[in-house]
């Protein structure tokens, strides 16, 4: 077998040598008469490729190229090439190569078609439509190839091309042949006059790399050959092959010379040839042929690409072993069906060379010889792996889509807009450009378009939202849910389709099947204008409640008794309510857009308003209340600033609410004044109750002063004055005088009517002062007073006299509560200590009769008292004083006897 093949190969290559030799002899015989006889070498190459195939044709091509150079290119009988003859030689080489490949390809195609014709008859019948289209393309390709071949023959005969010379540095043309105007349509004068003509006329996609390639090649002083596109005068694209020679003078590139060959036709022919490389190799289907022993005898290019084995690897193998084929049925059953029906179809799972699995749609055709005996099996496989995966993903996607479609909380409609899209495209083809104007002038088109929309499906939420009993009620027509207001939105929807938008959103009014009005957010996602409009999703969100809430919010804004305004980041009013207008006496249309400083004044804006707005724009809520000097007089205003966020990240505006509390504050100040006067009366009343104790506290130091003064007089009247004793007595007088002055000062503090003045106060000092004032009263009622003061207590910001009044009130109440106690010690404890962090606590604990549980809730109410003749104001005033200091006052029953009164004030650290 190998020997026969070798002998056959020798014959094929011998044909190549003989054809070239004969052509050279005949051409040399004709050379004295006509130099064009060298073209016979092309005929030799063509015959060799036709008879012997590609490789012998390439041998003939090589021999012909050497013969053409040696015998028919000046200088004759030499292999030396003159520069001027290089384009001619190059052109011969290219044409010869092209004819060799074309001739061999046509021979190979004829042989393949002849051997496969019988095998492809069944396939041709099965795929008549595809092959008809393929045949049409093949005919066109063959026609183009023939035309290209004819063009190349003309080119060989006329040696047409743009011969040119240019400066190596600037690339400005110094010479171009007349073919330049024929090929590009630009006059020769323009080629020569414009310094950047070549670069400017390069195709935009080729300009950068072509210029870079020529710069690099010229810099390296090497000849080069490259292909690119140029733009002709009529705007068409011309493919050129540029064969460039670099002229070097003194190691420097000075000139570029070359030939631009129009290869537009060749490029097109190459594309056609790639399409017609072979009937079997052109198809995307994998095709292989096996004999009746299941041995592969043919393996096309698509099979190589799909499975990864070359034809050399696959031919001679058994396919189901090579590819580990998984059959849908036993192989014997499949072969029986094939032999009986002459064909079989099914899906196979096969393994590629890289080990990956592939699913193919396989079609087997039984080929018979002239006597009807089975000769071979033609197997055609289409790779459907991706299709199967896509089908699985599609099924999963459709299930997911159906789940979302049915379970989402909004109404979803699937609608077919195909007829609407066709109608709009027809209007565009008739010259309509302003669709908004057209629809306004032709309302009947809008009505027709509503009818054209076909409702494909709706979800369950839609059935419930529109009060339908089933989907079928909604699938009839859009007219069932449209109202006149909806048609305006539908018109805008048509404009969106006409303008090629991919989405549309609007608020509209619809009606349920029961006639109820619905306010809805209408959102549509359109496909690309070139895609189909048969499945357009429309989502309808019921915003009836939201619109109602917006209406109520607007009503609250407009009817609020407070001044309400919205201020943007530019510190300008965006909206104000009527109260704002009346207060500032500025109409809303003038206030909106006005800068805050223009209304309030720059000083107030910079000192008060702007810092608060900036804090609010940073995301902080701000509020404060104080007196302001305004154009309307001195007013006490409570102002709050709240950030308005379109989303969780940004603050775009601030809601400012201002409440005029002037009247309230004046009333509050009057109330505080009355409370202060009442507190003063209470203190004076308490002093009256302590009159005996006060007198005793004053009499004690005064009596001591009198006694010490008399003793001093006696010591001075003696014969020898006792000066040391007198000095001690005078010191005692001074101390007793200061003691009496302290008592009088405390009494004056309590009795004097002054406005409350707050300062930092040590609560322990206040307790000590009270203890000194009530000491005599405590002793008179046989009460034991114990003071327990915690060390290092924080100071408090308070009015000292008011705190003394509260503690005295607690002490006096405790003394009175223990007046009837006989069976236990009358003990009164005053203590201080920390409370809840930095707070300062004062507690007064007695061992009296305690509090009736029924009276606990009324204990601090005004005019409530359990004492005969009591006014019921002491504890009420005490609570007002403590709460006015930001503290808290309360009472708790003791575990055994009596009650403890507490108050806590914020400490200062």
PDB file of C-alpha atoms in Angstrom, residues 369-516:
ATOM      1  CA  UNK A 369     -23.896   1.335  -3.684  1.00  0.00           C
ATOM      2  CA  UNK A 370     -25.353   0.976  -7.175  1.00  0.00           C
ATOM      3  CA  UNK A 371     -26.566  -2.524  -6.325  1.00  0.00           C
ATOM      4  CA  UNK A 372     -28.347  -1.303  -3.199  1.00  0.00           C
ATOM      5  CA  UNK A 373     -25.955  -2.813  -0.721  1.00  0.00           C
ATOM      6  CA  UNK A 374     -25.091  -0.770   2.425  1.00  0.00           C
ATOM      7  CA  UNK A 375     -21.737   0.859   1.798  1.00  0.00           C
ATOM      8  CA  UNK A 376     -21.240   3.566   4.411  1.00  0.00           C
ATOM      9  CA  UNK A 377     -22.944   5.584   7.143  1.00  0.00           C
ATOM     10  CA  UNK A 378     -22.946   9.384   7.023  1.00  0.00           C
ATOM     11  CA  UNK A 379     -23.241  10.821  10.553  1.00  0.00           C
ATOM     12  CA  UNK A 380     -24.044  14.491  10.980  1.00  0.00           C
ATOM     13  CA  UNK A 381     -23.891  15.924  14.501  1.00  0.00           C
ATOM     14  CA  UNK A 382     -24.913  19.341  15.750  1.00  0.00           C
ATOM     15  CA  UNK A 383     -23.514  20.511  19.092  1.00  0.00           C
ATOM     16  CA  UNK A 384     -26.555  21.275  21.232  1.00  0.00           C
ATOM     17  CA  UNK A 385     -24.725  21.371  24.572  1.00  0.00           C
ATOM     18  CA  UNK A 386     -25.214  25.059  24.986  1.00  0.00           C
ATOM     19  CA  UNK A 387     -28.752  24.801  23.726  1.00  0.00           C
ATOM     20  CA  UNK A 388     -29.497  22.099  26.295  1.00  0.00           C
ATOM     21  CA  UNK A 389     -27.873  24.186  29.004  1.00  0.00           C
ATOM     22  CA  UNK A 390     -29.748  27.225  27.773  1.00  0.00           C
ATOM     23  CA  UNK A 391     -32.983  25.257  27.763  1.00  0.00           C
ATOM     24  CA  UNK A 392     -32.319  24.170  31.339  1.00  0.00           C
ATOM     25  CA  UNK A 393     -31.497  27.749  32.321  1.00  0.00           C
ATOM     26  CA  UNK A 394     -34.543  28.943  30.416  1.00  0.00           C
ATOM     27  CA  UNK A 395     -36.763  26.488  32.234  1.00  0.00           C
ATOM     28  CA  UNK A 396     -35.255  27.569  35.527  1.00  0.00           C
ATOM     29  CA  UNK A 397     -35.547  31.222  34.512  1.00  0.00           C
ATOM     30  CA  UNK A 398     -39.142  30.747  33.422  1.00  0.00           C
ATOM     31  CA  UNK A 399     -39.938  29.035  36.708  1.00  0.00           C
ATOM     32  CA  UNK A 400     -38.225  31.858  38.593  1.00  0.00           C
ATOM     33  CA  UNK A 401     -39.956  34.430  36.404  1.00  0.00           C
ATOM     34  CA  UNK A 402     -43.312  32.744  36.909  1.00  0.00           C
ATOM     35  CA  UNK A 403     -42.738  32.631  40.660  1.00  0.00           C
ATOM     36  CA  UNK A 404     -41.818  36.327  40.730  1.00  0.00           C
ATOM     37  CA  UNK A 405     -44.644  37.124  38.332  1.00  0.00           C
ATOM     38  CA  UNK A 406     -47.224  35.385  40.504  1.00  0.00           C
ATOM     39  CA  UNK A 407     -45.866  36.078  43.994  1.00  0.00           C
ATOM     40  CA  UNK A 408     -44.687  39.671  43.789  1.00  0.00           C
ATOM     41  CA  UNK A 409     -46.710  42.223  45.681  1.00  0.00           C
ATOM     42  CA  UNK A 410     -47.333  44.491  42.692  1.00  0.00           C
ATOM     43  CA  UNK A 411     -49.607  44.103  39.706  1.00  0.00           C
ATOM     44  CA  UNK A 412     -47.722  42.798  36.644  1.00  0.00           C
ATOM     45  CA  UNK A 413     -49.164  42.691  33.135  1.00  0.00           C
ATOM     46  CA  UNK A 414     -47.513  40.974  30.183  1.00  0.00           C
ATOM     47  CA  UNK A 415     -48.602  42.777  27.019  1.00  0.00           C
ATOM     48  CA  UNK A 416     -47.988  42.409  23.286  1.00  0.00           C
ATOM     49  CA  UNK A 417     -47.100  45.751  21.632  1.00  0.00           C
ATOM     50  CA  UNK A 418     -46.086  44.224  18.296  1.00  0.00           C
ATOM     51  CA  UNK A 419     -48.913  45.817  16.293  1.00  0.00           C
ATOM     52  CA  UNK A 420     -48.323  49.181  17.978  1.00  0.00           C
ATOM     53  CA  UNK A 421     -44.604  49.025  17.090  1.00  0.00           C
ATOM     54  CA  UNK A 422     -45.428  48.136  13.478  1.00  0.00           C
ATOM     55  CA  UNK A 423     -47.904  51.033  13.244  1.00  0.00           C
ATOM     56  CA  UNK A 424     -45.366  53.504  14.667  1.00  0.00           C
ATOM     57  CA  UNK A 425     -42.641  52.247  12.300  1.00  0.00           C
ATOM     58  CA  UNK A 426     -45.049  52.694   9.407  1.00  0.00           C
ATOM     59  CA  UNK A 427     -45.679  56.287  10.461  1.00  0.00           C
ATOM     60  CA  UNK A 428     -41.936  56.860  10.600  1.00  0.00           C
ATOM     61  CA  UNK A 429     -41.515  55.420   7.093  1.00  0.00           C
ATOM     62  CA  UNK A 430     -44.175  57.860   5.907  1.00  0.00           C
ATOM     63  CA  UNK A 431     -42.026  60.754   7.149  1.00  0.00           C
ATOM     64  CA  UNK A 432     -43.527  61.431  10.587  1.00  0.00           C
ATOM     65  CA  UNK A 433     -40.845  62.826  12.874  1.00  0.00           C
ATOM     66  CA  UNK A 434     -42.663  64.788  15.580  1.00  0.00           C
ATOM     67  CA  UNK A 435     -44.809  62.032  17.067  1.00  0.00           C
ATOM     68  CA  UNK A 436     -46.048  64.216  19.918  1.00  0.00           C
ATOM     69  CA  UNK A 437     -47.544  66.634  17.426  1.00  0.00           C
ATOM     70  CA  UNK A 438     -48.891  63.814  15.244  1.00  0.00           C
ATOM     71  CA  UNK A 439     -50.630  62.029  18.137  1.00  0.00           C
ATOM     72  CA  UNK A 440     -52.129  65.312  19.315  1.00  0.00           C
ATOM     73  CA  UNK A 441     -53.508  65.931  15.832  1.00  0.00           C
ATOM     74  CA  UNK A 442     -54.733  62.344  15.399  1.00  0.00           C
ATOM     75  CA  UNK A 443     -56.387  61.194  18.631  1.00  0.00           C
ATOM     76  CA  UNK A 444     -58.007  58.350  16.713  1.00  0.00           C
ATOM     77  CA  UNK A 445     -54.566  56.741  16.355  1.00  0.00           C
ATOM     78  CA  UNK A 446     -54.221  56.635  20.134  1.00  0.00           C
ATOM     79  CA  UNK A 447     -57.612  54.949  20.419  1.00  0.00           C
ATOM     80  CA  UNK A 448     -56.628  52.416  17.771  1.00  0.00           C
ATOM     81  CA  UNK A 449     -53.303  51.778  19.526  1.00  0.00           C
ATOM     82  CA  UNK A 450     -55.114  50.946  22.776  1.00  0.00           C
ATOM     83  CA  UNK A 451     -57.079  48.344  20.855  1.00  0.00           C
ATOM     84  CA  UNK A 452     -53.885  47.009  19.241  1.00  0.00           C
ATOM     85  CA  UNK A 453     -52.316  46.143  22.584  1.00  0.00           C
ATOM     86  CA  UNK A 454     -52.975  42.504  23.400  1.00  0.00           C
ATOM     87  CA  UNK A 455     -52.891  41.431  27.044  1.00  0.00           C
ATOM     88  CA  UNK A 456     -50.963  38.152  27.255  1.00  0.00           C
ATOM     89  CA  UNK A 457     -51.075  37.484  30.996  1.00  0.00           C
ATOM     90  CA  UNK A 458     -51.620  39.106  34.385  1.00  0.00           C
ATOM     91  CA  UNK A 459     -50.628  37.924  37.848  1.00  0.00           C
ATOM     92  CA  UNK A 460     -52.911  37.168  40.781  1.00  0.00           C
ATOM     93  CA  UNK A 461     -52.237  40.564  42.393  1.00  0.00           C
ATOM     94  CA  UNK A 462     -53.703  42.213  39.284  1.00  0.00           C
ATOM     95  CA  UNK A 463     -56.860  40.094  39.575  1.00  0.00           C
ATOM     96  CA  UNK A 464     -57.273  41.180  43.191  1.00  0.00           C
ATOM     97  CA  UNK A 465     -56.327  44.816  42.579  1.00  0.00           C
ATOM     98  CA  UNK A 466     -58.820  45.282  39.750  1.00  0.00           C
ATOM     99  CA  UNK A 467     -61.575  43.282  41.503  1.00  0.00           C
ATOM    100  CA  UNK A 468     -61.749  40.656  38.769  1.00  0.00           C
ATOM    101  CA  UNK A 469     -63.072  37.169  39.361  1.00  0.00           C
ATOM    102  CA  UNK A 470     -60.442  35.602  37.089  1.00  0.00           C
ATOM    103  CA  UNK A 471     -57.599  36.524  34.751  1.00  0.00           C
ATOM    104  CA  UNK A 472     -59.840  36.057  31.723  1.00  0.00           C
ATOM    105  CA  UNK A 473     -61.826  39.167  32.652  1.00  0.00           C
ATOM    106  CA  UNK A 474     -58.668  41.300  32.397  1.00  0.00           C
ATOM    107  CA  UNK A 475     -57.299  39.699  29.227  1.00  0.00           C
ATOM    108  CA  UNK A 476     -60.092  41.132  27.071  1.00  0.00           C
ATOM    109  CA  UNK A 477     -58.927  44.718  26.511  1.00  0.00           C
ATOM    110  CA  UNK A 478     -57.231  47.669  28.168  1.00  0.00           C
ATOM    111  CA  UNK A 479     -60.446  49.643  27.727  1.00  0.00           C
ATOM    112  CA  UNK A 480     -61.895  47.792  30.743  1.00  0.00           C
ATOM    113  CA  UNK A 481     -59.440  49.483  33.141  1.00  0.00           C
ATOM    114  CA  UNK A 482     -58.734  52.732  31.266  1.00  0.00           C
ATOM    115  CA  UNK A 483     -60.398  56.039  32.086  1.00  0.00           C
ATOM    116  CA  UNK A 484     -60.024  59.285  30.115  1.00  0.00           C
ATOM    117  CA  UNK A 485     -57.075  60.351  32.308  1.00  0.00           C
ATOM    118  CA  UNK A 486     -55.272  57.120  31.428  1.00  0.00           C
ATOM    119  CA  UNK A 487     -55.315  57.900  27.717  1.00  0.00           C
ATOM    120  CA  UNK A 488     -53.042  60.901  28.221  1.00  0.00           C
ATOM    121  CA  UNK A 489     -50.449  58.671  29.900  1.00  0.00           C
ATOM    122  CA  UNK A 490     -50.865  56.059  27.147  1.00  0.00           C
ATOM    123  CA  UNK A 491     -50.143  58.789  24.572  1.00  0.00           C
ATOM    124  CA  UNK A 492     -46.868  59.566  26.373  1.00  0.00           C
ATOM    125  CA  UNK A 493     -46.153  55.846  26.359  1.00  0.00           C
ATOM    126  CA  UNK A 494     -46.520  55.773  22.557  1.00  0.00           C
ATOM    127  CA  UNK A 495     -44.101  58.697  22.317  1.00  0.00           C
ATOM    128  CA  UNK A 496     -41.589  56.734  24.420  1.00  0.00           C
ATOM    129  CA  UNK A 497     -41.833  53.806  21.977  1.00  0.00           C
ATOM    130  CA  UNK A 498     -41.439  56.117  18.996  1.00  0.00           C
ATOM    131  CA  UNK A 499     -38.378  57.772  20.548  1.00  0.00           C
ATOM    132  CA  UNK A 500     -36.741  54.392  21.206  1.00  0.00           C
ATOM    133  CA  UNK A 501     -36.711  54.679  24.979  1.00  0.00           C
ATOM    134  CA  UNK A 502     -36.321  51.442  26.930  1.00  0.00           C
ATOM    135  CA  UNK A 503     -38.390  52.437  29.951  1.00  0.00           C
ATOM    136  CA  UNK A 504     -41.359  54.603  30.827  1.00  0.00           C
ATOM    137  CA  UNK A 505     -42.849  55.608  34.169  1.00  0.00           C
ATOM    138  CA  UNK A 506     -45.800  57.774  35.078  1.00  0.00           C
ATOM    139  CA  UNK A 507     -48.607  58.166  37.577  1.00  0.00           C
ATOM    140  CA  UNK A 508     -52.097  57.676  36.247  1.00  0.00           C
ATOM    141  CA  UNK A 509     -55.647  56.872  37.185  1.00  0.00           C
ATOM    142  CA  UNK A 510     -57.229  53.497  36.422  1.00  0.00           C
ATOM    143  CA  UNK A 511     -60.486  51.862  37.329  1.00  0.00           C
ATOM    144  CA  UNK A 512     -61.286  48.449  38.716  1.00  0.00           C
ATOM    145  CA  UNK A 513     -63.914  46.261  37.107  1.00  0.00           C
ATOM    146  CA  UNK A 514     -66.290  47.434  39.822  1.00  0.00           C
ATOM    147  CA  UNK A 515     -65.747  51.063  38.828  1.00  0.00           C
ATOM    148  CA  UNK A 516     -63.516  52.012  41.784  1.00  0.00           C
TER     149      UNK A 516
END
